[in-house]
Coordinates of C-alpha atoms in Angstrom, one line a residue:
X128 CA 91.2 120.9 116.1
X129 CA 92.6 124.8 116.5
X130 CA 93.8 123.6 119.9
X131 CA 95.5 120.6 118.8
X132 CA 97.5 122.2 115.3
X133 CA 98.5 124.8 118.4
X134 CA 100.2 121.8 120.7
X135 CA 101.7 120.5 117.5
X136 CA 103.0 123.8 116.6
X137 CA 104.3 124.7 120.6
X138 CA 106.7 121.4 120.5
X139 CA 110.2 122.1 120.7
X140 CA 113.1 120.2 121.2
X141 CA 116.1 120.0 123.1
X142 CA 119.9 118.5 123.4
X143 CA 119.7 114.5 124.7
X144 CA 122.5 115.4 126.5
X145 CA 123.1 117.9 129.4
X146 CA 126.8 119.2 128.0
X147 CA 128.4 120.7 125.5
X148 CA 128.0 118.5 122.0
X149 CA 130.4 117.8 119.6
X150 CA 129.7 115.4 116.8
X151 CA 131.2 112.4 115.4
X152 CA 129.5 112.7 112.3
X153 CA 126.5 114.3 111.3
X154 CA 123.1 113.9 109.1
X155 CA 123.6 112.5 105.8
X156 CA 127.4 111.4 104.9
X157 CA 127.9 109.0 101.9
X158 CA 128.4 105.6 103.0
X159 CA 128.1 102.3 101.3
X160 CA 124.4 101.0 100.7
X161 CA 123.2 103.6 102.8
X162 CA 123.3 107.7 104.0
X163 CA 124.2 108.5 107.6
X164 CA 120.6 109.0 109.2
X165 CA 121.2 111.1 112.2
X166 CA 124.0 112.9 114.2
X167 CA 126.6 111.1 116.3
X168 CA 127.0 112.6 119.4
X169 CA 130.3 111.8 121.2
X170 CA 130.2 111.0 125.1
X171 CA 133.8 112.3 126.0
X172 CA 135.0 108.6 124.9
X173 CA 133.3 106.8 127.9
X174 CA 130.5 105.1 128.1
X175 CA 127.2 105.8 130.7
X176 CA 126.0 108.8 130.2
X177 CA 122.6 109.7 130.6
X178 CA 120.4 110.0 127.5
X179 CA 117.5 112.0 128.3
X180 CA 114.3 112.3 125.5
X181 CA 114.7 115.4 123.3
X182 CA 110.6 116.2 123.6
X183 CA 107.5 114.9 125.0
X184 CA 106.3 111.6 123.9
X185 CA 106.1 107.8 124.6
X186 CA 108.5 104.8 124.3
X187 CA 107.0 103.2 121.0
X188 CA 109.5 100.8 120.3
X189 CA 112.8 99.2 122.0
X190 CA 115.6 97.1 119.7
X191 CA 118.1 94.4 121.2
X192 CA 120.7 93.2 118.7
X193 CA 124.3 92.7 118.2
X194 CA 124.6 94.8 115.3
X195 CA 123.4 97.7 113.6
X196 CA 122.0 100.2 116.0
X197 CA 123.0 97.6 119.3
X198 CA 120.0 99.0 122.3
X199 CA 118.2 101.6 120.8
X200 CA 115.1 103.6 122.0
X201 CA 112.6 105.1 120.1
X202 CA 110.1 107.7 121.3
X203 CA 107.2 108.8 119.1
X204 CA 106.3 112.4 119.4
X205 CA 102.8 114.1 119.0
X206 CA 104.1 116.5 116.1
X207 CA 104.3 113.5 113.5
X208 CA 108.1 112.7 114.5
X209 CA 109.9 109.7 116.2
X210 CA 113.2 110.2 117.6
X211 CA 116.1 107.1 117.8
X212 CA 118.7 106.9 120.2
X213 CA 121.1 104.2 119.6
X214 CA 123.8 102.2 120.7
X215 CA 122.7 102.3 124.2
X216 CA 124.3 101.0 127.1
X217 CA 121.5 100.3 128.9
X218 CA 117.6 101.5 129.3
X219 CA 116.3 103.3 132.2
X220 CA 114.7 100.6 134.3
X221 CA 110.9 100.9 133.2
X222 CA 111.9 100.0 129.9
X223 CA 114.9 97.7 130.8
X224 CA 112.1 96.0 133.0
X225 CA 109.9 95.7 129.8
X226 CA 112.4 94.2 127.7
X227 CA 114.1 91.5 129.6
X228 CA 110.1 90.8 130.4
X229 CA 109.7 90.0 126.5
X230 CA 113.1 88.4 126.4
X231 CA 112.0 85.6 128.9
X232 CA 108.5 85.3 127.1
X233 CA 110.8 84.6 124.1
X234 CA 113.2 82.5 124.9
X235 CA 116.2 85.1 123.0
X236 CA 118.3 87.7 123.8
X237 CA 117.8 89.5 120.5
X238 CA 114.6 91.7 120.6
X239 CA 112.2 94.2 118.9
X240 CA 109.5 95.1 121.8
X241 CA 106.4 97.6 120.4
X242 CA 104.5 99.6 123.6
X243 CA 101.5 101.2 123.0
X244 CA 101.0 105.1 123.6
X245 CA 100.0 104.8 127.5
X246 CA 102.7 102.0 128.0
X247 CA 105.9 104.0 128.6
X248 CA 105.2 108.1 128.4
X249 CA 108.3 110.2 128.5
X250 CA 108.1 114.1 129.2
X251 CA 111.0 116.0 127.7
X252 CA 113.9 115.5 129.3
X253 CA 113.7 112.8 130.7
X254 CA 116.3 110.2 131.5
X255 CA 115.3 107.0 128.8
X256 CA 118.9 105.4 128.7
X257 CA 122.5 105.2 128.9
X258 CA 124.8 106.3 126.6
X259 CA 126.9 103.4 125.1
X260 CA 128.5 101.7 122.7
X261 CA 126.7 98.6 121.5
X262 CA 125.9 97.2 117.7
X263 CA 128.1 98.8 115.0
X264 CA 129.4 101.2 117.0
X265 CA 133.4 101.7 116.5
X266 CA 133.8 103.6 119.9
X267 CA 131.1 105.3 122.6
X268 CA 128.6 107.5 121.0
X269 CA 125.1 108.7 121.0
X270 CA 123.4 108.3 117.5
X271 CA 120.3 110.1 117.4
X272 CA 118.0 110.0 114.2
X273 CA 114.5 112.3 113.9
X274 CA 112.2 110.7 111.4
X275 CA 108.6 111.3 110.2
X276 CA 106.4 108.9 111.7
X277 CA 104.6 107.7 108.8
X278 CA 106.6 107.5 106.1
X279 CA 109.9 106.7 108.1
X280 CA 111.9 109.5 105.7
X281 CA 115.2 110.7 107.5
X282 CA 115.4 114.3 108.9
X283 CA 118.5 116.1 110.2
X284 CA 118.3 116.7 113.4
X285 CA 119.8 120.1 113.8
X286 CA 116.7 121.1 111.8
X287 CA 115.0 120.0 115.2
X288 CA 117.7 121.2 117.4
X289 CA 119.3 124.0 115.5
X290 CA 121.5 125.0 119.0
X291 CA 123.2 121.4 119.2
X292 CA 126.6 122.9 118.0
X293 CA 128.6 125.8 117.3
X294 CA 129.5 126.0 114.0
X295 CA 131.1 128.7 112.0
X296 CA 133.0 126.7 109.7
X297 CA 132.6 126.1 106.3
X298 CA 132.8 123.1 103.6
X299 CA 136.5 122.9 101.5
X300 CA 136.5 120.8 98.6
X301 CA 139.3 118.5 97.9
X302 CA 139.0 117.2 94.7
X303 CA 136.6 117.4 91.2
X304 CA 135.8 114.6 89.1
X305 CA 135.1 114.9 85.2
X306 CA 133.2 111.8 84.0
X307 CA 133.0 111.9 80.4
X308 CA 129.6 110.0 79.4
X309 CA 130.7 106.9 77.3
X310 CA 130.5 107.5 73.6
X311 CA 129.6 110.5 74.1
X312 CA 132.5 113.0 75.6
X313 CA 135.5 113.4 75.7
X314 CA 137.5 115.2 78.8
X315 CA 141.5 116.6 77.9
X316 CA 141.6 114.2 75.1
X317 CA 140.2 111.3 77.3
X318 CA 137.0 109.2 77.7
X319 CA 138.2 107.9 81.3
X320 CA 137.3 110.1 84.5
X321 CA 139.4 112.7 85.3
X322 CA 140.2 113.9 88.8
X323 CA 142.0 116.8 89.3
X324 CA 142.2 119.4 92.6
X325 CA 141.6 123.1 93.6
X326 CA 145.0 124.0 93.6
X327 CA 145.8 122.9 90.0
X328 CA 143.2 125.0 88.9
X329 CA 144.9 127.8 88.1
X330 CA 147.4 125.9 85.9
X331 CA 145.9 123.4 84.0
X332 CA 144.5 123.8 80.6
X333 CA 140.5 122.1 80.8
X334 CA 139.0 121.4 77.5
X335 CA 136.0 119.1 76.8
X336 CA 134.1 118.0 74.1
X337 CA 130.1 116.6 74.0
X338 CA 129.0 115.3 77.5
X339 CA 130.7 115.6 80.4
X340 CA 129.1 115.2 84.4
X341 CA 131.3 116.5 87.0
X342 CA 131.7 115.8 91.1
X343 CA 133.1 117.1 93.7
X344 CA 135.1 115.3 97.1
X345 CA 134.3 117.9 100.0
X346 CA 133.7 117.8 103.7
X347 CA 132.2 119.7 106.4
X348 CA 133.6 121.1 109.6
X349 CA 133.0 122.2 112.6
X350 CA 134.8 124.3 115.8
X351 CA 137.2 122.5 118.2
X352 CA 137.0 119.2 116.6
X353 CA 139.0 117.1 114.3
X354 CA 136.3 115.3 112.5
X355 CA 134.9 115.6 108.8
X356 CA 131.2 115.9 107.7
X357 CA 128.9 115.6 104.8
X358 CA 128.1 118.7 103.2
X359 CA 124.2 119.6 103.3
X360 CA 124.3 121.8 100.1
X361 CA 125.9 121.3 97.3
X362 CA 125.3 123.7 93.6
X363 CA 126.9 123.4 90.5
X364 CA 126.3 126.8 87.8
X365 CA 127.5 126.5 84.4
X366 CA 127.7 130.4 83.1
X367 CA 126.0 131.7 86.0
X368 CA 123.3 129.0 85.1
X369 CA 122.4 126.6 88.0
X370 CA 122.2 122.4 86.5
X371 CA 122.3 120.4 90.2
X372 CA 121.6 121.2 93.7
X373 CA 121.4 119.2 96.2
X374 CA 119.7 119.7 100.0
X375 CA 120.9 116.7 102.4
X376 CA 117.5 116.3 104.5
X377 CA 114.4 114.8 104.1
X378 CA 115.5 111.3 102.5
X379 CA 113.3 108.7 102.0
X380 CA 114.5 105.3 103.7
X381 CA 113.6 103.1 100.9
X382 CA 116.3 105.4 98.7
X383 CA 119.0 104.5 100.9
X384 CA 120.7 102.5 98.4
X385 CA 120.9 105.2 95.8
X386 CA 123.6 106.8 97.7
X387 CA 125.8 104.0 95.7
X388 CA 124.7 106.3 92.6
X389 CA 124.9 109.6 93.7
X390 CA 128.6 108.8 94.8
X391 CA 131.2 107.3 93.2
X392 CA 131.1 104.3 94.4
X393 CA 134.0 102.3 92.7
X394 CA 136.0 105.7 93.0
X395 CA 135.2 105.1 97.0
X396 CA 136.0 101.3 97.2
X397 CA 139.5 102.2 95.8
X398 CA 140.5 105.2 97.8
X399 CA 137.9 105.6 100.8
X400 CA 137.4 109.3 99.3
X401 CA 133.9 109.6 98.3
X402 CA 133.0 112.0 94.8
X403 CA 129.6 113.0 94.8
X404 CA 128.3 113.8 91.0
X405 CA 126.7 116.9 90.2
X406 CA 124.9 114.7 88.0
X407 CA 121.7 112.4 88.0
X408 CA 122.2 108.7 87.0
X409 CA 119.2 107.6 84.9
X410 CA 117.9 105.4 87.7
X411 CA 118.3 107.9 90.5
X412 CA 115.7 109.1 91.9
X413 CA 116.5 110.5 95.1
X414 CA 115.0 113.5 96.2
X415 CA 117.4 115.5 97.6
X416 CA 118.8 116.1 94.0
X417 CA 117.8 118.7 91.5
X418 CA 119.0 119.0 87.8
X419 CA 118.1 121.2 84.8
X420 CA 116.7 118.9 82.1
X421 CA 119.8 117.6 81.3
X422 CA 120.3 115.9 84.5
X423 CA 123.1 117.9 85.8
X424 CA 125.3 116.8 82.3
X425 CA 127.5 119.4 80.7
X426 CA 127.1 119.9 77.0
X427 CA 130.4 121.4 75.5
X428 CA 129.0 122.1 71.5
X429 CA 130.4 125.3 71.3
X430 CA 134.3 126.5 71.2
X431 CA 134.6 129.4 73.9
X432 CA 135.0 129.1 77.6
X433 CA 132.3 127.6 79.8
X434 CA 132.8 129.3 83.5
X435 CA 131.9 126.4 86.2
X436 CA 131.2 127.3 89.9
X437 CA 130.7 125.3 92.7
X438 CA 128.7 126.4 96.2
X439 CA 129.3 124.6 98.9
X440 CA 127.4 125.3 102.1
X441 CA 126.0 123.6 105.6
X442 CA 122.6 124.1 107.9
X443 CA 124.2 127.3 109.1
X444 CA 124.9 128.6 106.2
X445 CA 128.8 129.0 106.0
X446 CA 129.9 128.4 102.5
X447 CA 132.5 127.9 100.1
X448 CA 133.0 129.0 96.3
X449 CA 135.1 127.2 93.4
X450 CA 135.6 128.5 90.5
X451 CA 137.3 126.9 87.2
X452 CA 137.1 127.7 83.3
X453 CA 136.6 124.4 80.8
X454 CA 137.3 125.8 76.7
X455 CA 135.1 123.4 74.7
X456 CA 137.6 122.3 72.1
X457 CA 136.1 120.0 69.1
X458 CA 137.6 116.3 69.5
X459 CA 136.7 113.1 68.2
X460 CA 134.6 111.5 70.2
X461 CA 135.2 107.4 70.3
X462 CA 132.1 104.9 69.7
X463 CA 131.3 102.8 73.1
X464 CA 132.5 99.6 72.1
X465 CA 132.3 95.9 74.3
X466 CA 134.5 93.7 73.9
X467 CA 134.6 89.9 73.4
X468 CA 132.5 87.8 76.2
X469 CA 130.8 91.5 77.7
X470 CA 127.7 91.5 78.6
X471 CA 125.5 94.9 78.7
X472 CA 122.9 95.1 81.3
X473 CA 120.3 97.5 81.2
X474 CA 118.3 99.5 84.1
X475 CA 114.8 98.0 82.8
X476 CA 114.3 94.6 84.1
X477 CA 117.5 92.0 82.6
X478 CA 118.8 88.5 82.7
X479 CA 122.0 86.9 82.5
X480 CA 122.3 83.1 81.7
X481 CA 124.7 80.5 80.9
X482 CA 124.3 76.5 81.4
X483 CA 125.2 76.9 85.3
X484 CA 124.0 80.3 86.4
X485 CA 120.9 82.8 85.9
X486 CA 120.6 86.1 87.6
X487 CA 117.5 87.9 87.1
X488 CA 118.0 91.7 87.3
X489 CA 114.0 93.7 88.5
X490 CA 113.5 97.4 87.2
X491 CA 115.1 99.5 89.3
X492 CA 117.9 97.0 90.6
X493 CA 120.6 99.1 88.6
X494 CA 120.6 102.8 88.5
X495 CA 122.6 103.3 84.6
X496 CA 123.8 100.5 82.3
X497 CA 126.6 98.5 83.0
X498 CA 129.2 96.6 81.2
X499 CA 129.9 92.7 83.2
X500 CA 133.2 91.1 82.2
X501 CA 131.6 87.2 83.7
X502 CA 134.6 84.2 84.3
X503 CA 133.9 81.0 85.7
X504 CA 136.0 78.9 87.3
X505 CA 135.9 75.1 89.4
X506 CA 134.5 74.9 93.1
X507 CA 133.6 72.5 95.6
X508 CA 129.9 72.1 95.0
X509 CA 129.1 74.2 91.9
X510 CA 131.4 76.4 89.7
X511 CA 132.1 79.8 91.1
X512 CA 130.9 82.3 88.6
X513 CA 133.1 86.4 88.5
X514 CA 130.3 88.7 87.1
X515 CA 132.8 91.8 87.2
X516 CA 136.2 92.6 88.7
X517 CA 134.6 95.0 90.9
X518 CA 131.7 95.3 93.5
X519 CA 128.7 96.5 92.0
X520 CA 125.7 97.0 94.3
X521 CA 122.0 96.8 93.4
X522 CA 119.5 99.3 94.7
X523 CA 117.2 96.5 94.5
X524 CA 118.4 92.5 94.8
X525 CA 119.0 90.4 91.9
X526 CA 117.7 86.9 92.0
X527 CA 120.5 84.6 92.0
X528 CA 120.3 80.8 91.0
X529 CA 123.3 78.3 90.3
X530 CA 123.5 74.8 89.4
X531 CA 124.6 71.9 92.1
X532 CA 127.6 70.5 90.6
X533 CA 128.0 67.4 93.3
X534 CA 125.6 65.3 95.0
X535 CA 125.0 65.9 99.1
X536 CA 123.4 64.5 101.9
X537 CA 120.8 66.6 102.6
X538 CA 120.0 69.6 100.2
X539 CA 118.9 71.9 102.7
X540 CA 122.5 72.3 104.5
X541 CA 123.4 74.0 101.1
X542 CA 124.0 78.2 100.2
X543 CA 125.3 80.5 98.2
X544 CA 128.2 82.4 99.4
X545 CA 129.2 85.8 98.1
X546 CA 133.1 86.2 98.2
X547 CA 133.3 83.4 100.9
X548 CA 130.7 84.3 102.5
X549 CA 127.0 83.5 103.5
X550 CA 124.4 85.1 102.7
X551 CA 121.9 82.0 102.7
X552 CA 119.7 80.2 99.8
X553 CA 117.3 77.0 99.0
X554 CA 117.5 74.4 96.8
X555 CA 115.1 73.8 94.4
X556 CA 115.3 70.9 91.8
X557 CA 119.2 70.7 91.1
X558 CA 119.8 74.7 91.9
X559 CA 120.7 76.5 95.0
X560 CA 118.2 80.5 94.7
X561 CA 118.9 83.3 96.7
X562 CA 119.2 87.3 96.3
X563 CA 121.9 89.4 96.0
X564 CA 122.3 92.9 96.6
X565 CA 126.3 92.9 94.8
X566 CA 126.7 91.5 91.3
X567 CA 130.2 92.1 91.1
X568 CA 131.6 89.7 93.7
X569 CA 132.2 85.7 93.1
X570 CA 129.2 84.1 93.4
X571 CA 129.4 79.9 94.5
X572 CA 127.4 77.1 96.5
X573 CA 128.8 76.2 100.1
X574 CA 127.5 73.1 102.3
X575 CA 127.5 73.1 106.0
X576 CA 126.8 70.2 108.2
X577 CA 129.2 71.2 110.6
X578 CA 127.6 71.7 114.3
X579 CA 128.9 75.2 116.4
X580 CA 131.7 74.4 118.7
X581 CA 130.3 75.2 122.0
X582 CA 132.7 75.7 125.3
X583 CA 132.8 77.5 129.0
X584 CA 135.2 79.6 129.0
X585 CA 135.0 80.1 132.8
X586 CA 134.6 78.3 135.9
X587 CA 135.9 80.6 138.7
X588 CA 132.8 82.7 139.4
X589 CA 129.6 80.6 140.2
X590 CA 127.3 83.0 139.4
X591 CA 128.7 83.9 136.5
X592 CA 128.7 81.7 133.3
X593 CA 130.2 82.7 130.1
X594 CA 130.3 80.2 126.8
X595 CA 132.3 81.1 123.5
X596 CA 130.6 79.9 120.5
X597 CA 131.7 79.5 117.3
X598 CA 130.9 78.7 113.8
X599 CA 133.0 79.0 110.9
X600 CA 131.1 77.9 108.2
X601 CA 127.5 80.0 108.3
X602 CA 127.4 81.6 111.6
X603 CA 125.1 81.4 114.3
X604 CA 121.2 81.9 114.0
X605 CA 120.0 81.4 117.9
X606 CA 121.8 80.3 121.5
X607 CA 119.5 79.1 124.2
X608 CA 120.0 78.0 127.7
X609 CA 118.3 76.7 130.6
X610 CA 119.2 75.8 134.4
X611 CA 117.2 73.0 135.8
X612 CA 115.0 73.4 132.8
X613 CA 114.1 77.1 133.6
X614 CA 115.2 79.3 130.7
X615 CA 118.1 81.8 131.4
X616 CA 119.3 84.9 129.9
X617 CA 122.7 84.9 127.9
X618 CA 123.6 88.1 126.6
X619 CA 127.0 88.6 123.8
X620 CA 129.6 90.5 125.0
X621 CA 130.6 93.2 122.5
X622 CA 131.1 91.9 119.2
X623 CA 132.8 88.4 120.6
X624 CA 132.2 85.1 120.3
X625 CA 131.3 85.1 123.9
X626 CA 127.8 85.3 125.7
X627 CA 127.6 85.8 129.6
X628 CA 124.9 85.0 131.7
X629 CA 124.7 86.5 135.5
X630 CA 122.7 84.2 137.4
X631 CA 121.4 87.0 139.8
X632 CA 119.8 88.8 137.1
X633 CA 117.7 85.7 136.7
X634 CA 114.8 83.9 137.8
X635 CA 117.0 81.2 139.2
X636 CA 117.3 81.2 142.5
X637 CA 120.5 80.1 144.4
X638 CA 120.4 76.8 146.7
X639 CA 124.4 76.2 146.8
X640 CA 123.6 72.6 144.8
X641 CA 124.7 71.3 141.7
X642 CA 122.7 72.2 138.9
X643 CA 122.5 71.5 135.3
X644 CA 123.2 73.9 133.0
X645 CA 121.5 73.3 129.1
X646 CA 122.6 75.3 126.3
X647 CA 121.9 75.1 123.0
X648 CA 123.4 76.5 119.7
X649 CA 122.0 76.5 116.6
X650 CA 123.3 77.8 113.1
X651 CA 122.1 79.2 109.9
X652 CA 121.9 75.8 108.1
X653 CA 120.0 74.2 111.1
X654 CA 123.4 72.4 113.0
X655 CA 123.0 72.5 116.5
X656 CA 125.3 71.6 119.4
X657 CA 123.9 71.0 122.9
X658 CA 126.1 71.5 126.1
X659 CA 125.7 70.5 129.2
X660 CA 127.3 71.1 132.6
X661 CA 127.1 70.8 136.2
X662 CA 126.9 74.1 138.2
X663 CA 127.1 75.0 142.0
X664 CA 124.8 77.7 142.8

């Protein structure tokens, strides 16, 4: 047992590339619905380079798709840790081997292979892949992410690989936020949110009354690059007296979604500037946040000066210091009041009804209480029901069911769409069900009958087929092709309508005949269109 803490203990890492890094973005920046889980690493803008495994290990898991993390690696290390690489190119040719073997057995392009420990070892540093620029990438990158094994929480790398990058720059704030809690603050004579910058501070006169939570817009930088970063540490003192810290590191996937709370998230939809609060929502329960037992909320009872500070810092340790003075002045504080046709939802578990429409709100979907301004209005198959003016995520899905309006010809080619689009549904005795992550975008029933339109777009190459496919309504669910009755391999290229198939890389053989070609598209409401070609090869 001695021998094996001491193995654990000896593991080190290194860089998964063999230059000089810069990042893209690093561990841990607000985004919607979710936090930045590792480091983007860029690839001097081309695409290829090799990816070698940061420590020793084995291959424990390989993902195919067209979005999200595109190719991706993971390697599962003996100290408790796997390590993703993502957005690959390509995979060395063990694992590339591997995978198109499970694709064939499969019948799809899309995959999600698991190896077992003695199936694909990898010593550190080792080549595993290609660098590249697949799934929701915007441009070639390496995005690496270091999480524990077991419970899949999200570690910052350079925690791992504290040498990655020079950095001797610090955080610079850009903007503070007062958010004056409803009935019961008031912020320079207003109850609305105030935003105000660090060169104003000097100059303007800050008074508050009650309750008042406060955030801050900052980045991260670091040497000889352009780019903006999350900031890892962020404290807020009142008097000298800490009342929030947060540490950006060790986040638990499942709390993903709470990054909606911790930021300002309507602030961000508006401006693409992101506020973090120096505040805890009721519902929040991240643990990267700390608070004194007011949550982080400012009480201003007293008429004198309250001195606020701000620390900024990153994993190096550079750091930054704001300073501004708020006088608590006595105000009036106005009542909270709705108006006509509002609707208050709670965080414990809620429901909204009307004669069309129910949405069933779980504990924990909302993270404080929330005012709804609903509208309905005419559609197509049911009425389209406006919950808010606003998008309003849900750390947990509301269930979602509205009534048919118009009589179809087969119930199970109906949805729900979500500002136009699909996000899928059943129908169950006159309603169409489905969950819903946003309760603040129009909610209606769709119908789709319509088969993909399926075409070859080429004919100049023999050995190379490509077919666009397309499906306006719902999208498409699966593609599948044969020659002669023998599956073949179509892969997307990029983010297009457009799948390619190289015949070489098959288990087709050429003859120089005509062939037939098979290929089959499918949607998400079950229409399917079947092509069929002759083919010389």
């Amino acid at each position: 047992m001695l021998i094996a803490h001491l193995l654990l203990a000896a593991l080190t890492y290194i860089s998964p590339v063999k230059y000089e890094v810069s990042l893209a973005g690093n561990f841990g920046e607000p985004r919607p619905n979710h936090f930045h889980g590792g480091v983007d690493i860029k690839t001097q803008r081309v695409e290829g380079k090799p990816i070698h495994a940061v420590a020793e290990g084995y291959v424990s898991r390989v993902t195919v798709s067209q979005t999200g993390y595109g190719n991706a690696v993971y390697v599962r290390h003996p100290d408790g840790h796997t390590t993703v690489y993502a957005h690959l190119q390509r995979f060395a040719p063990a694992i590339e081997a591997k995978v198109k073997k499970w694709q064939y057995a499969h019948h799809q392009w899309e995959a999600d292979v698991t190896f077992r420990a003695t199936d694909v070892p990898v010593a550190k540093g080792q080549v595993i892949a290609l660098s590249g620029n697949t799934g929701a990438s915007m441009g070639p990158h390496l995005h690496l992410e270091v999480h524990e094994t077991d419970s899949w929480d999200m570690y910052d790398p350079l925690e791992f690989i504290p040498s990655l990058v020079n950095d001797r720059k610090s955080p610079e704030a850009h903007a503070f936020m007062a958010y004056p809690m409803p009935g019961k603050g008031i912020f320079c004579g207003k109850t609305a949110k105030m935003k105000f910058k660090p060169a104003e501070l000097d100059s303007l006169k800050l008074e508050a009354w009650g309750e008042v939570g406060f955030g801050i817009h900052a980045d991260d930088y670091m040497e000889d690059s352009p780019n903006f970063y999350g900031v890892r540490h962020t404290v807020l003192y009142v008097d000298d007296k800490e009342v929030f810290r947060s540490d950006v590191n060790g986040i638990p996937f499942q709390t993903n979604r709470m990054v909606n709370s911790w930021g300002d998230y309507d602030e961000f939809s508006k401006n693409k500037h992101w506020f973090m609060k120096s505040f805890l929502e009721p519902g929040n329960q991240l643990p990267v946040l700390h608070a004194d037992n007011r949550r982080g909320v400012v009480l201003f009872d007293q008429e004198r000066d309250y001195h606020i500070r701000y620390v900024l810092s990153d994993y190096y340790g550079n750091s930054s210091t704001y300073r501004f003075v708020v006088r608590g002045h006595r105000m009036e504080i106005p009542q909270r009041r709705l108006e006509q046709g509002d609707v208050f939802l709670g965080r414990e578990s809620d429901k909204y009804e009307t004669d069309g429409f129910i949405m069933t709100l779980p504990l924990g979907a909302l993270a404080d209480d929330v005012v709804l301004h609903p509208v309905d209005s005419a559609g197509t198959y049911s009425r389209s029901y406006f919950l808010a003016s606003k998008s309003l995520p849900l750390i947990v899905p509301a269930q979602v069911s509205i009534r048919l309006g118009k009589e179809v010809g087969d119930v199970s080619k109906l949805f729900i769409a979500s500002d136009g689009k699909y996000i899928g549904g059943t129908f169950n005795d006159g309603w169409v069900e489905t969950s819903v992550y946003d309760i603040g975008k129009k909610l209606t029933v769709g119908y789709d009958d319509i088969p993909p339109v399926v075409e070859r777009v080429n004919d100049d190459r023999p050995s190379v087929i490509i077919i666009e496919v397309k499906d306006a309504e719902t999208g498409i669910e699966t593609i599948e092709a044969a020659v002669d009755g023998q599956f073949v391999l179509f892969a997307p290229i990029g983010r297009s309508s457009k799948y390619i198939c190289q015949l070489r890389n098959t288990p087709v053989r050429p003859t120089g005949q005509m062939r037939n070609l098979q290929f089959l598209a499918r949607d998400k409401r079950g229409n399917q269109r079947a092509y069929q070609t002759k083919i010389k090869y």
